[in-house]
Amino acid sequence: MRQSLWRGYCVTFRLFSNHRVYGCSLQPVGQNYWITALPTLLIWTTLFVLTDKMASMLMNSLRCCPPVNPAWAVQYATRSLSTSVQLHAQVQTKSKKTLAKPGVKNIVLVEGVRTPFLLSGTTYADLMPHDLARAALQGLLHKTSLPKDAVDYIIYGTVIQEVKTSNVAREASLGAGFSDKIPSHTVTMACISSNVAMTTGVGLITAGQCDTIVAGGVEFMSDVPIRHSRKMRKTMLALNRAKTLGQRLSLIGSIRMAHLTPELPAVAEFSTAETMGHSADRLAAAFGVTRLEQDEFALRSHTLAKQAQDAGLLSDVISFKVPGRDTVAKDNGIRPSSMEQLAKLKPAFIKPHGTVTAANSSFLTDGASAVLIMSEEKALAMGYKPKAYLRDFVFVSQDPKDQLLLGPAYGTPKVLARAGLTMDDIDVFEFHEAFAGQIMANLKALDSDWFAQTYMGRKVKVGAPAMEKFNLWGGSLSLGHPFGATGCRLVTTVAHRLLKEGGQYGLVAACAAGGQVTHYTNTSSYFNVMDRKVILPVCVSGPCDGDRSIPPVEQDSGRTEMMQEKTVYAYTQSGVTPTLSDCTY
Amino acid sequence: MFSYISCRTFSVAPAMSARTHVNYEVKEDVAVIRMNDPTSKVNTLSVQMQNEMIEVFNEVLANDAVQSAVLISSKPGCFIAGADINMIQACNTSEEVTKLSQEGQKMFARIEKSPKPIVAAINGPCLGGGLEFAIACQYRVATKSKKTVLGTPEVMLGLLPGAGGTQRLPKMVGIPGAFDMMLTGRNIRADKAKKMGLVHQLVDPLGPGLKSPEERTIEYLEEVAIQCAKGIVNKKISLTKEKGMMQKVQDYVMGIEFVRQQIYKTVTAKVMKMSKGLYPAPLKIIESVKAGLEQGPDSGYLAEAQNFGKLAMTSESNALIGLYHGQVACKKNRFGVPERPVKNLAILGAGLMGAGIAQVTVDKGIHTVLKDTTVEGLSRGQQQVYKGLNDKTKKKTITSFERDFTLASLTGQLDYSGFEKADMVIEAVFEDLNIKHRVIKEVEAVIPPHCIFATNTSALPIKDIAAASIRPEKVIGMHYFSPVDKMQLLEIITTDKTSKDTTASAVAVGLKQGKVIIVVGDGPGFYTTRCLAPMLAEAVRLLQEGVDPKKLDALTTGFGFPVGAATLADEVGIDVAAHVAEDLGKAFGSRFGGGNVEVLKTMVEKGFKGRKSGKGCYVYTPGLKSKDVNPDIEDVLEKYKLTPNPLVSSDSDVQYRLVSRFVNEAVMCLQEGILNGPVEGDIGAVFGLGFPPCLGGPFRFVDTFGANKLVEKMRRYEEVYGNHFTPCQLLLDHAKDSSKRFHK
């Protein structure tokens, strides 16, 4: 008995220590827990050491991180301060068309918010998933001044379900004070769950079912369901049905040591029994992505995220007063380090020659996001100033073993073809960074004629996105990756970047896989949104520079600018592309 | 500039072009030695390979720029599949073979003592001499691919690992582990090999990337191996593995001489029990290991080489190597590529056979329909397929997902829906001509014109079944052996009307199912059943003459049959045996006589149908492995009692009475053209009926034993029992002319 308690303790211990690093509990569940706990703990501590040195290394890291090209960093800085002339010229020279389709409603993203993304086990530790979702919903309500009964439908995405709130969308919307007359449902599709929530909303609007949708996602890794073993569950259920004391006693007597071993949520793909980190490592090797490239990309992500955070660009983050704790207003996983520090880490999955480490993988995160999606007429009628059109999307899936994380490479050309665009037309790319190695592999796949011909049935490659357009405000590696919530963050970020940088088209891509405990065995699926810039660079400064604490003036400024938008929209709908001159009100 | 290049090319070219099998390139300070036999799909340690390897090895040692080396194969799916068997077969004396072995030992000893560490990078089979090569290297890295297997299969060829294997393995994986590997010859997968300490590091196979998965996986393996080689040189990787507690305890225990002696004893006893002393190789393996451990390496290597030489000259080894070659030949489709591959297969009858066929088909990517007439029958069959796959899941050879995915290709049904898409129908319904005729008519009404109708029967002539067909060119016999998932043989029977494409298609399906295939002509009992029937008739006569079933079993297994005659009858089913005996008795007349068919019939009447009914010659209690003789058959045998003739009833005579009838019938099948050749005859008898593998099959047995000696014995039995023992003409021809041989 004592031994089993010790085991139980170790299990719990392992679980928590593991969950610092996304997907790190690669060891098969069910053997030698106490042995596996130790190495995982080491990774964890290392990360914290990095955190402590973070500030002092920031400057250093900027210098020693090749992808962060100082030249464009400067350019970028100027851009974000004011609308540069150069940018105007660029926009003007491109002959940009509208992606509106005849007979299909225009669907717009009105607003997007998210709670700060925190390392699991930190400030949110004592909450429940729906609390986080509630915070995001309330933030959205605040930011948009949306009347609580104006929403037609609420959809949430999540991966690991808290069994008490399995329809977390419903619990969160009730808790956030939405009208109890608003139906809500929860969807799941691993890391692209909130993308599914949004596209479900898009579908409902297109089908004429709804006009106003709140979609979002939530993930809470600070607490995950740990089950009794199947044997124990069976005994307990039988105990429920037992009628006599004798039956009960005999059932209780049948409980053995083995019954007491708990069942942990396995991080392995159900169909292949392979952990995602392991798969990412193999993928990186298949594309010849080196450790150096991965570390550089990870450092780039953290550096850019830090810059974006410091510059106040992450305006989708709302501040959240955690009951019993402090108010949280910032993501806490961003920690730029140095290449030397990153190089010291041991591989986390394939030992000893693997290349995926704790530092170049996304970490386990708590967080929630929410977006307000409306039909264009409705948004305008309600006086909103939408941020972007949601134009098109594609889901693809591949072999869950060897191409688990290769979705973006397959989906990007498809969605571009659907929209009639090329890679160069896209101004803003936001790709979900599950692992640095996975991102690099996808970029290499996109840039390979051989891959395009052999596996995608294309004549030529579509090309890799330009790095100076790619994940410029950090990504899942640095901001964090609450599985269910990342999709909405990506879409909102694209909209905000389009506004900030003055682009017209944005593209979102994310890979997903069989989630942690879900029975979800879909292969890498993929989601893509075409965002079209509707707001002029000159108009951006007002609403979008929003701080996390929502200023009461904001809605006013939004409403005044809305009038300007209408004109632009009219043009758009008649098929004329708005040019800069159209918009210089 | 120009002159420099030409000069360099000039100096390098002769050496490079001379070598076709082994090459090397220096990457930084690591020499990557690549093997590739351009003449074959697999690498073997042929003379040329060895010579080039020594040459390259000398160059690598002499090259000051090289600190370490990586040994890798350029073939995507094969490291080294073993030594070249032909090399051994080309020798005429055991001394020559001993010398071969010593050369191998010398070469690997040099590898082992190499001052520059050598890392073996293994992807694909690493067997026999290949494994001995790998374990002579300082470090081993292997891919986790399903193709990567390590093992010492020499024992299966009646040989022993003759290039240091018996000496190095016990040190590497411990004495018990080494015996297990060398005495069973089984393949060890990479992950198991890592656990055993046979390889140091594993590499995952890669998926699609910027190159084909196979190509990139080898490249990746090479990269990792190079890292390891560098790691060893700069002391980052230690070659002396720190031993765990268990390992230390084990080493201590193995250090006690008494314990070792006990191990030798137990292992020898086990080998004797299993092999009945008919196979010399396992004993020589134990001897060689013992010599090395007890008397030091010098005598160990000497014993290994000498024993290797001795074994290579034994008839057992000759027989086993013959079977190996035969098996390879029977894994090829000599009828060419079929016009259209079978993608949809329908099986009629979900009995033991039908479900077994479904099980070996469904996991090969063929959509399989299993049809029965009753829900109960169908459920039983589906459960059998599920169980077969689930057992694999439990053994972790497949994942539960692979099991489910496989089962998704299996459709169970009671009607003929979907048969319009079938490319082949295999019927496994009850052995009754009328039922088969009804089925063939029903099926032909629903299947498309190209669909092949295969009938799974053990005795009914195919042309009789095809008589009911409107397209006899599409009718063929596919005789599976029960249990289908375990028995390797498939006997395909063609009639005069069967088209070549139909045969090609049936062979292709069989090969996909993983079978060893013999294609034989039509006739009652075809080949296998026809050979077995007279032997079983003789077995029944022996029972009638008062030979106890256990004694009968002991005598047959003592001759080398894996299953005793009485047990075999129980396994086949007494009812089936009675059925076949009667059918073939009618077809072949008194020659197939011997025991009284009524004995079998009475047993069936009493419900003693063999293992399936729980009682036959023996009583089978579920859960119990040991079995007792069925006391109730005493009465039956008493009723049909015969008086044995003491002239032909010695133990040896009993054995030869059984075997000579089997062999005579086999030779007669060749004489009548049922068989295509002696190779297929040997393979069919060994893989389908359990003819002693150490004898290599009936034809090789005649060659080794001597046709004249066999005829002599048969004549003696003929005097007592008449035409049951009359040798056939072909056998007589061979007896007359001792230069005539079935196998050259």
Coordinates of C-alpha atoms in Angstrom, one line a residue, chain B residues 288-575:
Chain B
S288 CA 32.0 -24.5 -29.4
V289 CA 30.6 -22.1 -26.8
K290 CA 31.8 -24.4 -24.1
A291 CA 35.2 -24.7 -25.5
G292 CA 35.6 -20.9 -25.7
L293 CA 34.4 -20.3 -22.2
E294 CA 36.1 -23.1 -20.4
Q295 CA 39.4 -23.5 -22.3
G296 CA 39.9 -19.9 -23.5
P297 CA 39.5 -18.2 -26.8
D298 CA 42.2 -20.1 -28.8
S299 CA 40.5 -23.4 -28.3
G300 CA 37.2 -21.8 -28.7
Y301 CA 37.9 -20.3 -32.1
L302 CA 39.5 -23.6 -33.2
A303 CA 36.6 -25.6 -32.0
E304 CA 34.2 -23.3 -33.8
A305 CA 36.1 -23.5 -37.1
Q306 CA 36.5 -27.3 -36.9
N307 CA 32.9 -27.9 -36.0
F308 CA 31.8 -25.6 -38.7
G309 CA 33.8 -27.7 -41.2
K310 CA 32.3 -30.9 -39.9
L311 CA 28.7 -29.6 -40.0
A312 CA 29.1 -28.3 -43.5
M313 CA 29.7 -31.9 -44.7
T314 CA 26.7 -33.4 -42.9
S315 CA 23.7 -34.7 -44.8
E316 CA 21.5 -32.7 -42.4
S317 CA 23.1 -29.5 -43.4
N318 CA 22.9 -30.4 -47.0
A319 CA 19.2 -31.2 -46.6
L320 CA 18.4 -28.0 -44.7
I321 CA 20.3 -25.9 -47.3
G322 CA 18.4 -27.7 -50.0
L323 CA 15.2 -26.7 -48.3
Y324 CA 16.3 -23.1 -48.0
H325 CA 17.0 -22.9 -51.7
G326 CA 13.7 -24.7 -52.4
Q327 CA 11.8 -22.3 -50.2
V328 CA 13.4 -19.3 -52.0
A329 CA 12.4 -20.9 -55.3
C330 CA 8.8 -21.5 -54.1
K331 CA 8.5 -17.8 -53.1
K332 CA 8.7 -16.8 -56.8
N333 CA 5.9 -16.7 -59.3
R334 CA 7.0 -18.7 -62.3
F335 CA 3.8 -18.0 -64.1
G336 CA 4.6 -14.3 -64.5
V337 CA 2.6 -11.2 -63.5
P338 CA -1.2 -11.7 -63.5
E339 CA -3.2 -9.4 -65.9
R340 CA -5.0 -7.7 -63.0
P341 CA -4.0 -7.9 -59.4
V342 CA -6.5 -9.2 -56.9
K343 CA -7.8 -6.3 -54.8
N344 CA -11.1 -7.7 -53.7
L345 CA -11.3 -11.3 -52.4
A346 CA -14.3 -13.1 -51.3
I347 CA -14.2 -16.2 -49.1
L348 CA -17.1 -18.6 -48.8
G349 CA -17.4 -20.4 -45.5
A350 CA -16.2 -18.8 -42.3
G351 CA -15.0 -22.1 -40.8
L352 CA -11.5 -22.7 -39.4
M353 CA -10.1 -22.7 -43.0
G354 CA -12.1 -19.8 -44.4
A355 CA -11.4 -17.5 -41.4
G356 CA -7.8 -18.5 -41.5
I357 CA -7.5 -17.6 -45.1
A358 CA -9.3 -14.3 -44.3
Q359 CA -6.8 -13.6 -41.6
V360 CA -3.7 -14.0 -43.8
T361 CA -5.3 -11.9 -46.6
V362 CA -6.9 -9.0 -44.8
D363 CA -3.7 -7.6 -43.5
K364 CA -2.1 -7.5 -46.9
G365 CA -4.2 -4.6 -48.1
I366 CA -6.7 -6.8 -49.9
H367 CA -10.3 -6.1 -49.2
T368 CA -11.8 -9.3 -48.0
V369 CA -15.4 -10.5 -47.8
L370 CA -16.1 -13.4 -45.5
K371 CA -19.4 -15.1 -46.3
D372 CA -21.1 -17.8 -44.4
T373 CA -24.7 -19.1 -44.4
T374 CA -25.4 -18.7 -40.7
V375 CA -24.9 -15.8 -38.3
E376 CA -23.3 -18.2 -35.7
G377 CA -20.8 -19.5 -38.3
L378 CA -20.0 -16.1 -39.5
S379 CA -19.5 -14.7 -35.9
R380 CA -17.2 -17.5 -35.0
G381 CA -15.1 -16.9 -38.1
Q382 CA -15.0 -13.1 -37.5
Q383 CA -13.9 -13.8 -33.9
Q384 CA -11.2 -16.1 -35.2
V385 CA -9.8 -13.3 -37.4
Y386 CA -10.1 -10.8 -34.6
K387 CA -8.3 -13.1 -32.2
G388 CA -5.5 -13.7 -34.6
L389 CA -4.9 -10.0 -35.0
N390 CA -5.4 -9.2 -31.4
D391 CA -2.8 -11.8 -30.3
K392 CA -0.4 -9.9 -32.5
T393 CA -1.4 -6.7 -30.7
K394 CA -0.7 -8.4 -27.4
K395 CA 2.7 -9.5 -28.6
K396 CA 3.2 -5.9 -29.8
T397 CA 4.0 -6.8 -33.3
I398 CA 1.2 -4.5 -34.4
T399 CA -0.6 -1.7 -32.6
S400 CA -4.2 -1.8 -31.7
F401 CA -4.8 0.9 -34.3
E402 CA -3.2 -1.3 -37.0
R403 CA -5.4 -4.1 -35.9
D404 CA -8.5 -2.0 -36.2
F405 CA -7.4 -0.6 -39.5
T406 CA -6.8 -4.1 -40.8
L407 CA -10.2 -5.3 -39.7
A408 CA -11.8 -2.4 -41.5
S409 CA -11.0 -4.2 -44.7
L410 CA -12.9 -7.3 -43.6
T411 CA -16.6 -7.5 -44.4
G412 CA -18.7 -10.3 -42.9
Q413 CA -21.9 -11.2 -44.7
L414 CA -24.5 -13.8 -45.3
D415 CA -25.5 -12.9 -48.9
Y416 CA -23.7 -12.4 -52.2
S417 CA -23.9 -8.6 -52.2
G418 CA -20.7 -7.0 -53.5
F419 CA -19.5 -10.1 -55.2
E420 CA -19.8 -8.2 -58.5
K421 CA -16.6 -6.5 -57.4
A422 CA -14.7 -9.6 -56.5
D423 CA -11.5 -10.4 -58.3
M424 CA -11.2 -13.8 -56.8
V425 CA -13.5 -16.1 -54.8
I426 CA -12.0 -18.8 -52.6
E427 CA -14.5 -21.3 -51.4
A428 CA -13.9 -23.2 -48.1
V429 CA -17.2 -24.9 -47.7
F430 CA -17.8 -28.5 -46.7
E431 CA -16.0 -31.2 -48.6
D432 CA -18.9 -32.5 -50.6
L433 CA -19.0 -32.5 -54.4
N434 CA -22.7 -31.6 -54.5
I435 CA -22.3 -28.7 -52.2
K436 CA -19.3 -27.4 -54.1
H437 CA -21.3 -27.7 -57.3
R438 CA -24.2 -25.7 -55.9
V439 CA -21.8 -23.1 -54.6
I440 CA -19.9 -22.7 -57.9
K441 CA -23.2 -22.2 -59.7
E442 CA -24.5 -19.6 -57.2
V443 CA -21.2 -17.7 -57.3
E444 CA -20.8 -17.7 -61.0
A445 CA -24.2 -16.0 -61.3
V446 CA -23.0 -13.0 -59.4
I447 CA -19.3 -12.6 -60.0
P448 CA -17.8 -10.5 -62.9
P449 CA -16.3 -12.3 -65.9
H450 CA -12.6 -11.8 -64.8
C451 CA -13.2 -13.3 -61.4
I452 CA -11.3 -16.4 -60.4
F453 CA -13.0 -19.2 -58.6
A454 CA -10.5 -21.0 -56.3
T455 CA -11.6 -24.1 -54.4
N456 CA -10.0 -25.1 -51.1
T457 CA -10.3 -28.8 -51.0
S458 CA -7.9 -31.4 -49.7
A459 CA -8.9 -34.3 -51.8
L460 CA -11.7 -33.7 -54.3
P461 CA -10.3 -33.5 -57.9
I462 CA -10.5 -30.0 -59.2
K463 CA -11.8 -31.1 -62.6
D464 CA -14.8 -32.7 -60.9
I465 CA -15.6 -29.5 -59.2
A466 CA -14.9 -27.5 -62.3
A467 CA -17.4 -29.7 -64.2
A468 CA -20.2 -27.5 -62.8
S469 CA -18.5 -24.3 -64.0
I470 CA -19.4 -22.4 -67.1
R471 CA -15.9 -21.1 -67.3
P472 CA -13.5 -23.8 -66.2
E473 CA -10.4 -21.8 -67.3
K474 CA -11.1 -19.6 -64.2
V475 CA -11.3 -22.5 -61.8
I476 CA -8.3 -23.5 -59.7
G477 CA -7.6 -25.4 -56.5
M478 CA -6.0 -23.6 -53.6
H479 CA -5.2 -26.1 -50.9
Y480 CA -4.4 -24.4 -47.6
F481 CA -3.2 -26.2 -44.5
S482 CA -4.7 -25.7 -41.1
P483 CA -4.0 -23.6 -39.1
V484 CA -3.7 -21.3 -42.0
D485 CA -1.8 -18.5 -40.2
K486 CA 0.9 -20.9 -39.0
M487 CA 1.3 -23.3 -41.9
Q488 CA 3.6 -21.9 -44.6
L489 CA 2.5 -24.1 -47.5
L490 CA -0.1 -23.5 -50.1
E491 CA -0.7 -26.2 -52.7
I492 CA -2.1 -24.8 -55.9
I493 CA -3.8 -27.3 -58.2
T494 CA -4.4 -26.6 -61.9
T495 CA -6.5 -28.6 -64.3
D496 CA -5.8 -29.0 -68.0
K497 CA -8.3 -26.2 -68.5
T498 CA -7.0 -23.7 -66.0
S499 CA -5.5 -20.7 -67.8
K500 CA -2.0 -19.6 -67.1
D501 CA -3.2 -16.2 -66.0
T502 CA -5.5 -17.8 -63.5
T503 CA -2.5 -19.7 -62.1
A504 CA -0.4 -16.6 -62.1
S505 CA -3.1 -14.7 -60.2
A506 CA -3.5 -17.5 -57.6
V507 CA 0.2 -17.7 -57.0
A508 CA 0.4 -13.9 -56.6
V509 CA -2.3 -14.0 -54.0
G510 CA -0.6 -16.9 -52.2
L511 CA 2.7 -15.1 -52.2
K512 CA 1.0 -12.0 -50.8
Q513 CA -0.4 -14.1 -48.1
G514 CA 3.2 -15.0 -47.2
K515 CA 2.9 -18.6 -48.4
V516 CA 5.5 -21.0 -49.8
I517 CA 3.8 -22.3 -52.9
I518 CA 3.9 -25.5 -54.9
V519 CA 1.9 -25.8 -58.1
V520 CA 0.8 -29.3 -58.9
G521 CA -1.4 -31.1 -61.4
D522 CA -4.9 -32.3 -60.7
G523 CA -5.7 -35.8 -59.5
P524 CA -7.2 -37.4 -56.4
G525 CA -5.5 -36.0 -53.4
F526 CA -3.2 -33.9 -55.6
Y527 CA 0.2 -34.2 -54.1
T528 CA 0.2 -33.7 -50.3
T529 CA -3.0 -35.5 -49.4
R530 CA -2.0 -38.3 -51.7
C531 CA 1.3 -38.8 -50.0
L532 CA -0.2 -38.6 -46.5
A533 CA -3.0 -41.1 -47.1
P534 CA -1.0 -44.2 -47.5
M535 CA 1.1 -43.3 -44.5
L536 CA -2.0 -42.8 -42.4
A537 CA -3.4 -46.1 -43.7
E538 CA -0.2 -47.7 -42.5
A539 CA -0.5 -45.9 -39.2
V540 CA -4.0 -47.3 -38.7
R541 CA -2.8 -50.8 -39.6
L542 CA -0.1 -50.4 -36.9
L543 CA -2.7 -49.4 -34.4
Q544 CA -4.7 -52.4 -35.4
E545 CA -1.6 -54.5 -34.9
G546 CA -1.5 -53.3 -31.3
V547 CA 1.0 -50.5 -31.5
D548 CA 0.1 -48.0 -28.8
P549 CA -0.7 -44.5 -30.1
K550 CA 2.0 -43.1 -27.8
K551 CA 4.5 -45.6 -29.1
L552 CA 3.5 -44.8 -32.7
D553 CA 4.0 -41.1 -32.0
A554 CA 7.3 -41.7 -30.4
L555 CA 8.5 -43.7 -33.4
T556 CA 7.4 -41.1 -36.0
T557 CA 8.8 -38.2 -34.1
G558 CA 11.9 -40.2 -33.5
F559 CA 12.3 -40.4 -37.2
G560 CA 12.1 -36.6 -37.4
F561 CA 8.5 -35.8 -38.0
P562 CA 7.5 -32.9 -35.9
V563 CA 4.1 -34.4 -35.1
G564 CA 3.5 -38.1 -34.4
A565 CA 1.2 -40.1 -36.7
A566 CA -1.5 -40.6 -34.2
T567 CA -1.5 -36.9 -33.1
L568 CA -1.4 -35.9 -36.7
A569 CA -4.6 -37.9 -37.4
D570 CA -6.2 -36.2 -34.4
E571 CA -5.1 -32.8 -35.7
V572 CA -6.3 -33.4 -39.2
G573 CA -9.6 -34.8 -37.8
I574 CA -10.5 -38.5 -37.8
D575 CA -13.6 -37.7 -39.9

